[in-house]
Amino acid sequence: MNNEPAAIQITGLNKWYGDFQVLKHIDLSVGRGERIVICGPSGSGKSTLIRCINRLEDHQQGKIIVNGIELNNDLRRIDEVRAEVGMVFQSFNLFPHLTILENCTLAPIWVRKLPRAQARKEAMAYLERVQIADQADKYPGQLSGGQQQRVAIARALCMHPKIMLFDEPTSSLDPEMIKEVLDVMIGLAGEGMTMLCVTHEMGFARTVADRVVFMDEGQIMEENVPEEFFNRPQHPRTREFLSQILSH
Amino acid sequence: MSFVRDTYLPAAPPPPPSVGALGWVGQNLFSSPGNGLLTLLGLFILWLGVPPFIEWTLLNAVWRGTGREACLVEGAGACWAFVAAKLGQFVYGRYTFEERWRVDLVFFIGALTVALLMWERLPKRYYLALFGVLVYPILAFILLTGGVFGLPVVETSLWGGLLLTFVVAAVGITVSLPLGIFLALGRRSQLPVLRLLSVVYIEVWRGVPLITVLFMASVMLPLFLPPGVNFDKLLRVLIGVTLFSAAYMAEVVRGGLQAIPRGQYEAASALGLGFWKANLLIVMPQALRMVIPSIVNTFIGLFKDTTLVMIVGLFDFLGSIQVNFSDATWAAPQTAATGYVFAALIFWIICFSMSRYSVRVERRLNEGTRRE
């Protein structure tokens, strides 16, 4: 561990939905530029965990510090954090009434207060990067799922985030479209973006992740570098999970 | 047995639809004995109703005349001469005769604004819309009431006819929409007090008939005010109508809000958009677009409900027509019927235009935004 402050520091995080405890004493530290893949069976709390990081969900106990800002009920701080944390959703969540380009320029214009022309220029550069610039004037409904997800990534990047959260970004895509999204994510990882990624794409985890975190029943069961995690899983639950998803 | 395709099949044209007018008739009107019977029955009813109506309104109608004698002819139909003679009153009510040009000017600017707004390619249409919403009401208010710039004051008690109908409807429509939006947001708010207040407001106003509201506004309200304080009856009615329709509008808007997926709010939040920006830029444009038919439905309802102001002694379009039935100069058996047909025609034209316009707006907004 180096002395640089962590990008994300989570300590003793507990969260309940009513009486049901979804997150149990989570400790997780993510260094700058680190790429973390979180996996686990459905209902294990992995999505909830990353949604706590930009406070789409609030937590009841524990500490979450993002870029040195502690998340609490202070709304101004939450907006500060959100402006630095980009998020990509399983269901894309593009704004259907705006064109692709408008989707990407909206937040830069209204949150970062960029002049319109500059916001357009930046957005086009990011759309170029996810190879979808030629669709800039179309509406989300006219694009395929893979294209929409790439736009969603570009939209998040337009805010110049320091951290990117991915919540099962390929889970609702057809097999032929998964690769185009993963390619963009791999490119992003190569540029040193801090990434937290909930995904079941184990190939992606193997090649890109610095660390793999395995969750079950709201707790972290195992955490290791991919090499060790995949070849020598320690916890029996991890072994069971890996054999389930890698056996076919 | 195995199969490997070596070429892709080309797309074939669809099979032709049924041929010609006869094919259409066969398919749509006489597809079965039952349907054929219903078609014939429908035609029979049309034959019974339409020709006499046309005869009465057009063929046998009296178009010219200066009094009841013209319409007292044996077998005469509608007495359009009555409408022609009284048209001024139907449009302006008792508005001072010499000042009617002010009403004309307000109508003209209003019509011009609406017409230009419908021209979609107009550059800077945004500013025109701002003019229509912000400047025009003030301009219309100054022109209609007067009292400044050397314009003589025209008491609102003199306003009437189509003018009054338009004033009540326009104020009701333009103020109730934003009010309804805030109420709908309030009803979905996380804050319990705000939510409760919105719910109480909506349920109270929706649970009361408009007539009651109008009576309250014109008869009861003055009783609660200190003696000597008296504010304009028209203003009281306008407030009543607006608050009333805001409750309906709130429910319509809430319907739209409920159709917006949670993911839209989350995506907006994740991008750092706060509550107001997320609502203004992401949620409302989608929600309102979805409920345009219901919004226009409420507008049309409100427009027709303006006739109820008659109850409290204001003479709207229908009211000023009815008042003239008792004019001895035009007392003829078909005077009332003619007046009502005329009122129905004008109301229908206006409401139908609103409905057509909304269809147009809907179609334009939906271009390209097909949802998957």
Coordinates of C-alpha atoms in Angstrom, one line a residue:
Chain A
M1 CA 0.0 0.0 0.0
N2 CA 1.4 3.4 -0.9
N3 CA 0.8 6.6 1.0
E4 CA -1.5 8.3 -1.6
P5 CA -5.0 8.8 -0.2
A6 CA -7.4 6.2 -1.5
A7 CA -9.9 7.1 -4.2
I8 CA -12.6 5.3 -2.2
Q9 CA -12.4 4.3 1.4
I10 CA -15.2 2.3 2.9
T11 CA -15.1 1.2 6.5
G12 CA -17.7 -0.7 8.6
L13 CA -20.5 -0.1 6.1
N14 CA -23.9 -1.6 7.2
K15 CA -27.1 -1.1 5.3
W16 CA -30.7 -2.3 5.9
Y17 CA -33.8 -2.4 3.8
G18 CA -36.4 -2.3 6.6
D19 CA -35.4 -5.3 8.7
F20 CA -33.3 -7.0 6.0
Q21 CA -29.6 -6.3 6.2
V22 CA -28.3 -6.0 2.6
L23 CA -24.7 -5.0 3.5
K24 CA -22.8 -6.4 6.4
H25 CA -19.7 -4.7 7.7
I26 CA -18.1 -3.9 4.3
D27 CA -14.5 -2.7 4.4
L28 CA -13.1 -1.8 1.0
S29 CA -10.3 0.5 0.0
V30 CA -9.8 1.4 -3.7
G31 CA -6.5 3.2 -4.7
R32 CA -6.2 5.7 -7.5
G33 CA -6.2 4.1 -10.9
E34 CA -7.1 0.7 -9.4
R35 CA -9.6 -1.5 -11.2
I36 CA -11.8 -3.6 -9.1
V37 CA -14.3 -6.2 -10.3
I38 CA -17.1 -7.2 -7.9
C39 CA -18.9 -10.4 -8.5
G40 CA -21.3 -12.7 -6.7
P41 CA -24.7 -14.3 -6.9
S42 CA -27.7 -12.1 -7.5
G43 CA -29.0 -10.5 -4.3
S44 CA -25.5 -10.5 -2.7
G45 CA -25.5 -6.8 -2.4
K46 CA -22.9 -5.9 -5.0
S47 CA -25.1 -3.4 -6.9
T48 CA -26.2 -1.9 -3.6
L49 CA -22.6 -1.5 -2.6
I50 CA -21.6 0.5 -5.6
R51 CA -24.8 2.5 -5.6
C52 CA -23.8 3.6 -2.1
I53 CA -20.6 5.1 -3.4
N54 CA -22.5 7.9 -5.3
R55 CA -25.3 7.8 -2.8
L56 CA -28.1 6.6 -5.1
E57 CA -28.6 4.5 -1.9
D58 CA -28.0 5.9 1.6
H59 CA -26.3 3.8 4.3
Q60 CA -27.1 3.7 7.9
Q61 CA -23.8 2.8 9.5
G62 CA -20.1 3.1 8.6
K63 CA -18.1 5.5 6.6
I64 CA -17.7 6.1 2.9
I65 CA -15.1 8.6 1.8
V66 CA -14.8 9.4 -1.9
N67 CA -12.0 11.5 -3.0
G68 CA -11.5 12.8 0.5
I69 CA -15.2 13.7 0.8
E70 CA -17.2 11.8 3.4
L71 CA -20.8 10.9 2.3
N72 CA -23.4 12.0 4.7
N73 CA -26.7 13.9 4.5
D74 CA -25.1 17.1 3.3
L75 CA -26.6 17.5 -0.1
R76 CA -24.0 19.9 -1.5
R77 CA -21.2 17.3 -0.8
I78 CA -23.2 14.6 -2.5
D79 CA -23.5 16.7 -5.6
E80 CA -19.7 17.3 -5.4
V81 CA -19.1 13.6 -5.2
R82 CA -21.5 12.8 -8.0
A83 CA -19.8 15.3 -10.3
E84 CA -16.6 13.3 -9.9
V85 CA -18.1 9.8 -10.0
G86 CA -19.5 8.5 -13.3
M87 CA -21.9 5.7 -13.4
V88 CA -23.0 3.3 -16.1
F89 CA -26.2 1.3 -15.5
Q90 CA -27.4 -2.1 -16.6
S91 CA -30.4 -0.6 -18.3
F92 CA -28.4 2.3 -19.9
N93 CA -30.8 5.0 -18.7
L94 CA -30.2 7.3 -21.6
F95 CA -32.6 10.2 -21.8
P96 CA -35.0 9.1 -24.6
H97 CA -36.3 12.6 -25.4
L98 CA -32.8 13.9 -26.2
T99 CA -30.5 13.1 -29.0
I100 CA -27.2 11.2 -28.4
L101 CA -25.3 14.4 -28.5
E102 CA -27.7 16.2 -26.2
N103 CA -27.5 13.3 -23.8
C104 CA -23.8 13.9 -23.6
T105 CA -23.8 17.7 -23.4
L106 CA -26.7 18.2 -20.9
A107 CA -24.8 17.6 -17.6
P108 CA -21.6 19.5 -18.8
I109 CA -23.7 22.5 -19.7
W110 CA -25.9 22.5 -16.6
V111 CA -23.6 21.1 -13.9
R112 CA -20.1 22.0 -15.1
K113 CA -21.4 25.3 -16.7
L114 CA -19.5 24.7 -19.9
P115 CA -20.3 26.9 -22.8
R116 CA -22.5 25.0 -25.3
A117 CA -20.0 25.0 -28.1
Q118 CA -17.2 23.6 -25.9
A119 CA -19.5 21.0 -24.4
R120 CA -20.4 19.8 -27.9
K121 CA -16.8 19.6 -28.9
E122 CA -15.9 17.5 -25.9
A123 CA -18.9 15.3 -26.3
M124 CA -18.1 14.7 -29.9
A125 CA -14.5 13.7 -28.9
Y126 CA -15.9 11.2 -26.4
L127 CA -18.4 9.8 -28.8
E128 CA -15.6 9.5 -31.3
R129 CA -13.8 7.4 -28.8
V130 CA -16.6 5.0 -28.2
Q131 CA -17.0 4.9 -32.0
I132 CA -20.5 6.2 -32.2
A133 CA -20.0 9.8 -33.4
D134 CA -21.8 9.1 -36.6
Q135 CA -25.0 8.5 -34.6
A136 CA -24.8 11.8 -32.6
D137 CA -28.0 13.2 -34.0
K138 CA -30.1 10.1 -33.5
Y139 CA -32.3 9.4 -30.5
P140 CA -31.5 6.6 -28.1
G141 CA -34.5 4.5 -29.2
Q142 CA -33.0 4.3 -32.7
L143 CA -29.8 2.6 -31.4
S144 CA -29.0 -1.0 -30.5
G145 CA -28.3 -1.9 -26.9
G146 CA -24.6 -2.1 -27.3
Q147 CA -24.5 1.3 -29.0
Q148 CA -26.7 2.8 -26.2
Q149 CA -24.4 1.5 -23.5
R150 CA -21.4 3.0 -25.3
V151 CA -23.2 6.3 -25.4
A152 CA -23.9 5.9 -21.7
I153 CA -20.2 5.5 -21.1
A154 CA -19.4 8.6 -23.2
R155 CA -22.1 10.5 -21.3
A156 CA -20.5 9.7 -18.0
L157 CA -17.0 10.5 -19.3
C158 CA -18.2 14.0 -20.4
M159 CA -18.3 14.9 -16.8
H160 CA -14.5 14.2 -16.5
P161 CA -15.1 11.7 -13.6
K162 CA -12.2 10.6 -11.5
I163 CA -13.9 7.3 -10.7
M164 CA -16.2 5.2 -12.9
L165 CA -18.8 2.8 -11.5
F166 CA -20.2 0.1 -13.7
D167 CA -23.4 -1.7 -12.6
E168 CA -23.6 -4.9 -14.6
P169 CA -23.0 -2.9 -17.9
T170 CA -23.3 -6.0 -20.2
S171 CA -26.0 -8.0 -18.5
S172 CA -28.9 -6.8 -20.6
L173 CA -27.0 -7.0 -23.9
D174 CA -27.1 -9.6 -26.7
P175 CA -24.0 -11.7 -26.8
E176 CA -22.8 -10.0 -30.1
M177 CA -22.9 -6.6 -28.4
I178 CA -21.1 -7.4 -25.2
K179 CA -17.7 -7.3 -26.8
E180 CA -18.1 -3.7 -28.2
V181 CA -18.9 -2.5 -24.7
L182 CA -16.1 -4.5 -23.0
D183 CA -13.7 -3.1 -25.6
V184 CA -14.5 0.4 -24.5
M185 CA -14.1 -0.5 -20.9
I186 CA -10.8 -2.2 -21.5
G187 CA -9.6 0.9 -23.3
L188 CA -10.7 3.0 -20.4
A189 CA -8.9 0.8 -17.9
G190 CA -5.7 1.1 -20.0
E191 CA -5.8 4.9 -19.5
G192 CA -5.6 4.6 -15.7
M193 CA -9.2 5.3 -14.8
T194 CA -10.3 4.2 -11.3
M195 CA -13.0 1.6 -12.0
L196 CA -15.4 -0.3 -9.9
C197 CA -17.2 -2.9 -11.9
V198 CA -20.0 -5.2 -11.0
T199 CA -20.0 -7.8 -13.7
H200 CA -20.1 -11.5 -14.5
E201 CA -17.7 -11.2 -17.4
M202 CA -14.9 -13.3 -15.9
G203 CA -12.7 -12.9 -19.0
F204 CA -12.8 -9.1 -18.4
A205 CA -12.0 -9.6 -14.8
R206 CA -9.1 -11.8 -15.6
T207 CA -7.5 -9.4 -18.0
V208 CA -8.3 -6.0 -16.6
A209 CA -8.9 -6.2 -12.9
D210 CA -6.3 -5.5 -10.3
R211 CA -8.4 -7.1 -7.7
V212 CA -11.5 -9.3 -7.7
V213 CA -14.0 -9.0 -4.8
F214 CA -16.5 -11.8 -4.3
M215 CA -19.6 -11.0 -2.3
D216 CA -22.3 -13.2 -0.9
E217 CA -25.2 -12.4 1.4
G218 CA -24.2 -8.8 1.8
Q219 CA -20.6 -9.5 2.8
I220 CA -17.2 -9.7 1.2
M221 CA -16.3 -13.4 1.2
E222 CA -13.0 -13.2 -0.7
E223 CA -10.8 -10.5 -2.2
N224 CA -7.7 -11.3 -4.3
V225 CA -5.7 -10.6 -7.4
P226 CA -7.4 -12.3 -10.4
E227 CA -4.6 -14.8 -10.9
E228 CA -5.0 -16.1 -7.4
F229 CA -8.8 -15.6 -7.3
F230 CA -9.5 -17.7 -10.3
N231 CA -6.8 -20.3 -10.0
R232 CA -6.7 -20.8 -6.2
P233 CA -10.0 -19.6 -4.7
Q234 CA -9.8 -20.0 -0.9
H235 CA -13.4 -19.9 0.4
P236 CA -15.6 -22.8 -0.4
R237 CA -18.4 -20.4 -1.4
T238 CA -16.1 -18.8 -4.0
R239 CA -15.2 -22.2 -5.4
E240 CA -18.8 -23.1 -5.7
F241 CA -19.7 -19.8 -7.4
L242 CA -16.8 -20.0 -9.8
S243 CA -17.6 -23.6 -10.8
Q244 CA -21.2 -22.6 -11.4
I245 CA -20.3 -19.8 -13.8
L246 CA -17.2 -21.2 -15.4
S247 CA -18.5 -24.7 -16.0
H248 CA -20.4 -24.0 -19.2
Chain B
M1 CA -30.2 -34.8 -43.0
S2 CA -28.3 -31.5 -43.0
F3 CA -28.9 -28.1 -44.6
V4 CA -26.6 -25.2 -45.3
R5 CA -27.9 -22.1 -46.9
D6 CA -25.6 -20.7 -49.6
T7 CA -27.3 -17.4 -50.3
Y8 CA -29.5 -15.0 -48.3
L9 CA -33.1 -14.7 -49.4
P10 CA -34.0 -11.3 -50.9
A11 CA -36.8 -9.4 -49.2
A12 CA -40.2 -10.0 -51.0
P13 CA -42.8 -7.3 -51.4
P14 CA -45.8 -7.7 -49.0
P15 CA -49.0 -9.2 -50.5
P16 CA -51.4 -6.6 -52.0
P17 CA -54.2 -5.2 -49.8
S18 CA -57.8 -5.8 -50.9
V19 CA -58.5 -4.2 -54.2
G20 CA -60.4 -1.0 -55.0
A21 CA -63.3 0.8 -53.3
L22 CA -65.6 -2.3 -53.6
G23 CA -63.0 -4.4 -51.8
W24 CA -62.9 -1.8 -49.0
V25 CA -66.7 -1.7 -48.7
G26 CA -66.9 -5.5 -48.6
Q27 CA -64.2 -5.7 -45.9
N28 CA -65.3 -2.8 -43.7
L29 CA -69.0 -2.5 -44.0
F30 CA -70.4 -5.9 -45.1
S31 CA -67.9 -8.4 -43.7
S32 CA -70.7 -10.5 -42.2
P33 CA -74.6 -10.5 -42.3
G34 CA -74.7 -8.9 -38.9
N35 CA -72.3 -6.1 -39.9
G36 CA -74.2 -5.6 -43.1
L37 CA -77.4 -5.1 -41.2
L38 CA -75.8 -2.6 -38.8
T39 CA -74.4 -0.7 -41.8
L40 CA -77.9 -0.5 -43.3
L41 CA -79.3 0.6 -40.0
G42 CA -76.7 3.3 -39.6
L43 CA -77.4 4.6 -43.1
F44 CA -81.1 4.7 -42.3
I45 CA -80.6 6.7 -39.2
L46 CA -78.3 9.2 -41.1
W47 CA -81.0 9.5 -43.7
L48 CA -83.6 10.3 -41.1
G49 CA -81.5 12.9 -39.3
V50 CA -79.1 14.6 -41.7
P51 CA -81.4 15.9 -44.5
P52 CA -83.9 17.6 -42.2
F53 CA -81.0 19.2 -40.2
I54 CA -79.5 20.5 -43.4
E55 CA -82.8 21.8 -44.6
W56 CA -83.4 23.6 -41.3
T57 CA -79.9 25.1 -40.9
L58 CA -79.1 25.9 -44.5
L59 CA -81.8 25.5 -47.2
N60 CA -84.8 27.0 -45.4
A61 CA -82.8 29.3 -43.2
V62 CA -83.4 33.1 -43.1
W63 CA -80.2 34.9 -43.7
R64 CA -81.3 38.5 -43.9
G65 CA -83.7 40.7 -41.9
T66 CA -84.0 43.4 -39.4
G67 CA -86.5 41.8 -37.0
R68 CA -88.7 38.9 -36.0
E69 CA -90.9 39.4 -39.1
A70 CA -88.2 38.0 -41.4
C71 CA -88.1 34.8 -39.4
L72 CA -91.9 34.4 -38.9
V73 CA -92.4 33.1 -42.5
E74 CA -94.2 29.7 -42.8
G75 CA -91.7 26.8 -43.0
A76 CA -88.7 29.0 -42.2
G77 CA -85.6 27.3 -40.7
A78 CA -82.8 28.7 -38.7
C79 CA -83.0 32.5 -38.1
W80 CA -79.4 33.4 -38.9
A81 CA -80.5 37.0 -39.3
F82 CA -80.8 37.1 -35.5
V83 CA -77.2 35.9 -35.1
A84 CA -76.0 38.4 -37.7
A85 CA -77.7 41.3 -35.9
K86 CA -76.4 40.3 -32.5
L87 CA -73.0 39.2 -33.4
G88 CA -71.4 42.2 -31.8
Q89 CA -72.9 41.3 -28.4
F90 CA -72.0 37.7 -28.8
V91 CA -68.4 38.6 -29.2
Y92 CA -67.9 41.6 -27.0
G93 CA -70.8 41.4 -24.5
R94 CA -71.6 44.9 -23.2
Y95 CA -68.0 46.1 -23.7
T96 CA -68.1 49.9 -24.5
F97 CA -68.9 50.2 -28.2
E98 CA -66.3 52.8 -29.0
E99 CA -63.6 50.7 -27.3
R100 CA -64.2 47.4 -29.1
W101 CA -61.2 48.0 -31.2
R102 CA -59.1 47.2 -28.2
V103 CA -60.7 43.7 -27.9
D104 CA -60.1 43.3 -31.7
L105 CA -56.5 44.2 -31.2
V106 CA -56.1 41.7 -28.3
F107 CA -57.8 39.0 -30.4
F108 CA -55.6 39.8 -33.4
I109 CA -52.3 39.7 -31.6
G110 CA -53.3 36.5 -29.8
A111 CA -54.3 34.8 -33.1
L112 CA -51.1 36.0 -34.8
T113 CA -49.0 34.7 -32.0
V114 CA -50.7 31.3 -32.0
A115 CA -50.5 31.1 -35.8
L116 CA -46.8 32.0 -35.8
L117 CA -46.1 29.5 -33.1
M118 CA -47.6 26.8 -35.3
W119 CA -45.1 27.6 -37.9
E120 CA -42.4 25.2 -36.8
R121 CA -39.6 26.5 -38.9
L122 CA -39.8 30.0 -37.6
P123 CA -36.4 31.2 -36.3
K124 CA -36.3 32.2 -32.6
R125 CA -39.7 30.6 -32.0
Y126 CA -38.5 30.4 -28.4
Y127 CA -38.7 34.2 -28.0
L128 CA -42.2 34.2 -29.5
A129 CA -43.3 31.6 -27.0
L130 CA -41.9 33.8 -24.2
F131 CA -43.8 36.7 -25.6
G132 CA -47.0 34.7 -25.7
V133 CA -46.6 33.6 -22.1
L134 CA -45.1 36.6 -20.4
V135 CA -45.7 39.8 -22.4
Y136 CA -49.0 39.0 -24.1
P137 CA -51.1 38.6 -20.9
I138 CA -49.9 42.0 -19.5
L139 CA -50.5 43.6 -22.9
A140 CA -54.0 42.1 -23.1
F141 CA -54.7 43.1 -19.5
I142 CA -53.7 46.8 -20.1
L143 CA -55.6 47.0 -23.4
L144 CA -58.8 45.4 -22.0
T145 CA -59.0 47.1 -18.7
G146 CA -57.5 50.5 -19.8
G147 CA -57.0 53.3 -17.3
V148 CA -53.4 54.0 -18.6
F149 CA -52.0 55.6 -21.7
G150 CA -55.2 57.6 -22.1
L151 CA -57.3 54.5 -22.6
P152 CA -60.7 54.9 -20.9
V153 CA -61.4 52.3 -18.2
V154 CA -63.8 49.5 -19.2
E155 CA -65.3 47.8 -16.1
T156 CA -65.0 44.0 -16.1
S157 CA -68.7 43.9 -15.4
L158 CA -69.1 45.0 -19.0
W159 CA -67.0 42.3 -20.4
G160 CA -68.9 39.5 -22.0
G161 CA -69.4 37.2 -24.9
L162 CA -66.6 35.4 -26.6
L163 CA -64.2 37.8 -25.0
L164 CA -65.1 36.7 -21.5
T165 CA -65.0 33.1 -22.5
F166 CA -61.5 33.5 -23.9
V167 CA -60.3 35.4 -20.9
V168 CA -61.5 32.8 -18.4
A169 CA -60.3 29.9 -20.5
A170 CA -56.9 31.4 -21.3
V171 CA -56.2 32.5 -17.7
G172 CA -57.4 29.1 -16.4
I173 CA -55.3 27.1 -18.9
T174 CA -52.1 29.0 -18.6
V175 CA -52.0 29.3 -14.8
S176 CA -53.4 25.9 -13.9
L177 CA -50.7 24.0 -15.8
P178 CA -47.7 25.3 -13.9
L179 CA -49.7 25.2 -10.7
G180 CA -50.7 21.6 -11.4
I181 CA -47.1 20.7 -12.1
F182 CA -46.0 22.0 -8.7
L183 CA -48.9 20.2 -7.0
A184 CA -48.0 17.0 -8.7
L185 CA -44.4 17.3 -7.6
G186 CA -45.7 18.1 -4.1
R187 CA -47.8 15.0 -4.0
R188 CA -44.8 12.8 -4.9
S189 CA -42.5 14.7 -2.5
Q190 CA -40.4 13.0 0.2
L191 CA -41.4 15.7 2.6
P192 CA -44.5 14.6 4.5
V193 CA -45.9 18.0 5.2
L194 CA -45.6 19.1 1.6
R195 CA -47.1 15.9 0.4
L196 CA -50.0 16.1 2.8
L197 CA -50.8 19.7 1.8
S198 CA -50.8 18.8 -1.9
V199 CA -53.0 15.8 -1.3
V200 CA -55.5 17.8 0.8
Y201 CA -55.6 20.6 -1.8
I202 CA -56.1 18.2 -4.7
E203 CA -58.7 16.1 -3.0
V204 CA -60.7 19.1 -1.7
W205 CA -60.9 20.9 -5.0
R206 CA -61.6 17.8 -7.0
G207 CA -64.3 16.8 -4.6
V208 CA -66.3 20.0 -5.1
P209 CA -68.4 20.9 -8.1
L210 CA -67.2 23.9 -10.1
I211 CA -70.6 25.6 -9.6
T212 CA -70.0 25.5 -5.8
V213 CA -66.6 27.0 -6.3
L214 CA -68.1 29.8 -8.4
F215 CA -70.8 30.5 -5.9
M216 CA -68.3 30.5 -3.1
A217 CA -66.2 32.9 -5.0
S218 CA -68.9 35.4 -5.9
V219 CA -71.4 35.1 -3.0
M220 CA -69.6 33.7 0.1
L221 CA -66.2 35.2 -0.2
P222 CA -67.4 38.8 0.2
L223 CA -69.0 37.8 3.4
F224 CA -65.7 36.9 4.9
L225 CA -63.9 40.0 3.7
P226 CA -64.0 43.1 5.9
P227 CA -66.8 45.6 4.8
G228 CA -65.6 48.0 2.1
V229 CA -63.1 45.6 0.8
N230 CA -64.4 44.4 -2.5
F231 CA -62.5 42.9 -5.3
D232 CA -63.5 42.4 -8.8
K233 CA -66.0 39.6 -9.4
L234 CA -64.3 38.5 -12.6
L235 CA -61.0 38.2 -10.7
R236 CA -62.7 36.1 -8.1
V237 CA -64.1 33.8 -10.7
L238 CA -60.8 33.6 -12.5
I239 CA -59.1 32.5 -9.3
G240 CA -61.8 30.0 -8.5
V241 CA -61.6 28.4 -12.0
T242 CA -57.8 28.3 -12.0
L243 CA -57.5 26.7 -8.6
F244 CA -60.2 24.2 -9.5
S245 CA -58.6 23.1 -12.8
A246 CA -55.1 23.1 -11.2
A247 CA -56.3 20.1 -9.0
Y248 CA -57.3 18.2 -12.2
M249 CA -54.1 19.2 -13.9
A250 CA -52.0 18.0 -10.9
E251 CA -53.5 14.5 -11.3
V252 CA -52.9 14.4 -15.0
V253 CA -49.3 15.4 -14.5
R254 CA -48.8 12.9 -11.7
G255 CA -50.0 10.2 -14.1
G256 CA -47.1 11.2 -16.4
L257 CA -44.6 11.4 -13.6
Q258 CA -45.5 7.8 -12.6
A259 CA -44.7 6.5 -16.0
I260 CA -41.1 7.8 -15.8
P261 CA -38.8 4.9 -14.9
R262 CA -36.7 5.2 -11.8
G263 CA -33.6 4.8 -13.9
Q264 CA -34.1 8.3 -15.4
Y265 CA -34.0 9.9 -11.9
E266 CA -31.0 7.8 -11.0
A267 CA -29.1 8.7 -14.2
A268 CA -29.9 12.4 -13.7
S269 CA -28.7 12.2 -10.1
A270 CA -25.5 10.3 -11.0
L271 CA -24.6 13.1 -13.5
G272 CA -24.9 15.6 -10.6
L273 CA -28.2 17.2 -11.6
G274 CA -30.1 18.4 -8.6
F275 CA -33.8 18.0 -8.0
W276 CA -34.9 21.1 -9.9
K277 CA -32.6 20.6 -12.9
A278 CA -33.5 16.9 -13.1
N279 CA -37.2 17.7 -13.1
L280 CA -36.9 20.6 -15.5
L281 CA -34.6 18.9 -18.0
I282 CA -35.2 15.2 -17.8
V283 CA -38.4 14.3 -16.0
M284 CA -41.0 17.0 -17.0
P285 CA -40.3 17.0 -20.7
Q286 CA -40.9 13.3 -20.8
A287 CA -43.8 13.2 -18.4
L288 CA -45.7 16.1 -20.0
R289 CA -45.1 14.7 -23.5
M290 CA -46.7 11.5 -22.4
V291 CA -49.8 13.2 -21.0
I292 CA -50.5 15.7 -23.8
P293 CA -53.8 14.0 -24.7
S294 CA -55.0 14.2 -21.1
I295 CA -53.7 17.8 -20.7
V296 CA -55.6 18.9 -23.8
N297 CA -58.6 16.9 -22.6
T298 CA -58.5 18.9 -19.4
F299 CA -58.1 22.2 -21.4
I300 CA -61.2 21.4 -23.5
G301 CA -63.2 20.5 -20.4
L302 CA -62.1 23.8 -18.8
F303 CA -63.0 25.7 -21.9
K304 CA -66.5 24.3 -22.0
D305 CA -66.9 24.7 -18.2
T306 CA -66.4 28.5 -18.6
T307 CA -70.1 28.6 -19.6
L308 CA -70.8 28.0 -15.9
V309 CA -69.8 31.6 -15.0
M310 CA -73.3 32.5 -16.1
I311 CA -74.4 31.1 -12.7
V312 CA -72.8 34.1 -10.9
G313 CA -74.0 36.7 -13.3
L314 CA -71.2 36.9 -15.8
F315 CA -72.2 36.7 -19.4
D316 CA -69.8 34.5 -21.4
F317 CA -70.4 33.6 -25.0
L318 CA -73.3 31.3 -24.3
G319 CA -74.7 33.6 -21.7
S320 CA -74.8 36.6 -24.0
I321 CA -76.5 34.5 -26.6
Q322 CA -79.2 33.4 -24.1
V323 CA -79.7 36.9 -22.9
N324 CA -80.7 38.0 -26.4
F325 CA -83.5 35.3 -26.6
S326 CA -85.6 37.7 -24.6
D327 CA -85.2 40.6 -27.0
A328 CA -88.7 41.3 -28.3
T329 CA -87.4 42.5 -31.6
W330 CA -86.2 38.9 -32.4
A331 CA -88.8 36.8 -30.6
A332 CA -89.5 34.0 -33.0
P333 CA -90.1 30.3 -32.5
Q334 CA -86.7 29.3 -33.9
T335 CA -84.6 32.1 -32.3
A336 CA -83.4 30.0 -29.3
A337 CA -82.6 27.0 -31.4
T338 CA -80.6 29.1 -33.8
G339 CA -78.7 30.6 -31.0
Y340 CA -77.8 27.3 -29.4
V341 CA -76.8 25.8 -32.8
F342 CA -74.5 28.8 -33.3
A343 CA -73.0 28.4 -29.8
A344 CA -72.5 24.7 -30.3
L345 CA -70.8 25.4 -33.7
I346 CA -68.4 27.9 -32.3
F347 CA -67.5 25.8 -29.2
W348 CA -67.0 22.8 -31.4
I349 CA -64.7 24.6 -33.8
I350 CA -62.5 25.9 -31.0
C351 CA -62.4 22.6 -29.1
F352 CA -61.8 20.6 -32.3
S353 CA -58.9 23.0 -33.2
M354 CA -57.3 22.4 -29.8
S355 CA -57.6 18.7 -30.3
R356 CA -56.1 18.8 -33.8
Y357 CA -53.3 21.0 -32.6
S358 CA -52.4 18.6 -29.8
V359 CA -52.3 15.7 -32.2
R360 CA -49.9 17.8 -34.3
V361 CA -47.7 18.6 -31.4
E362 CA -47.7 15.0 -30.2
R363 CA -46.6 13.8 -33.6
R364 CA -43.9 16.3 -33.9
L365 CA -42.5 15.6 -30.4
N366 CA -42.6 11.9 -31.1
E367 CA -40.5 12.0 -34.2
G368 CA -37.4 10.0 -33.6
T369 CA -38.1 9.4 -29.9
R370 CA -39.7 6.0 -30.4
R371 CA -39.3 4.0 -27.2
E372 CA -37.9 0.5 -27.5

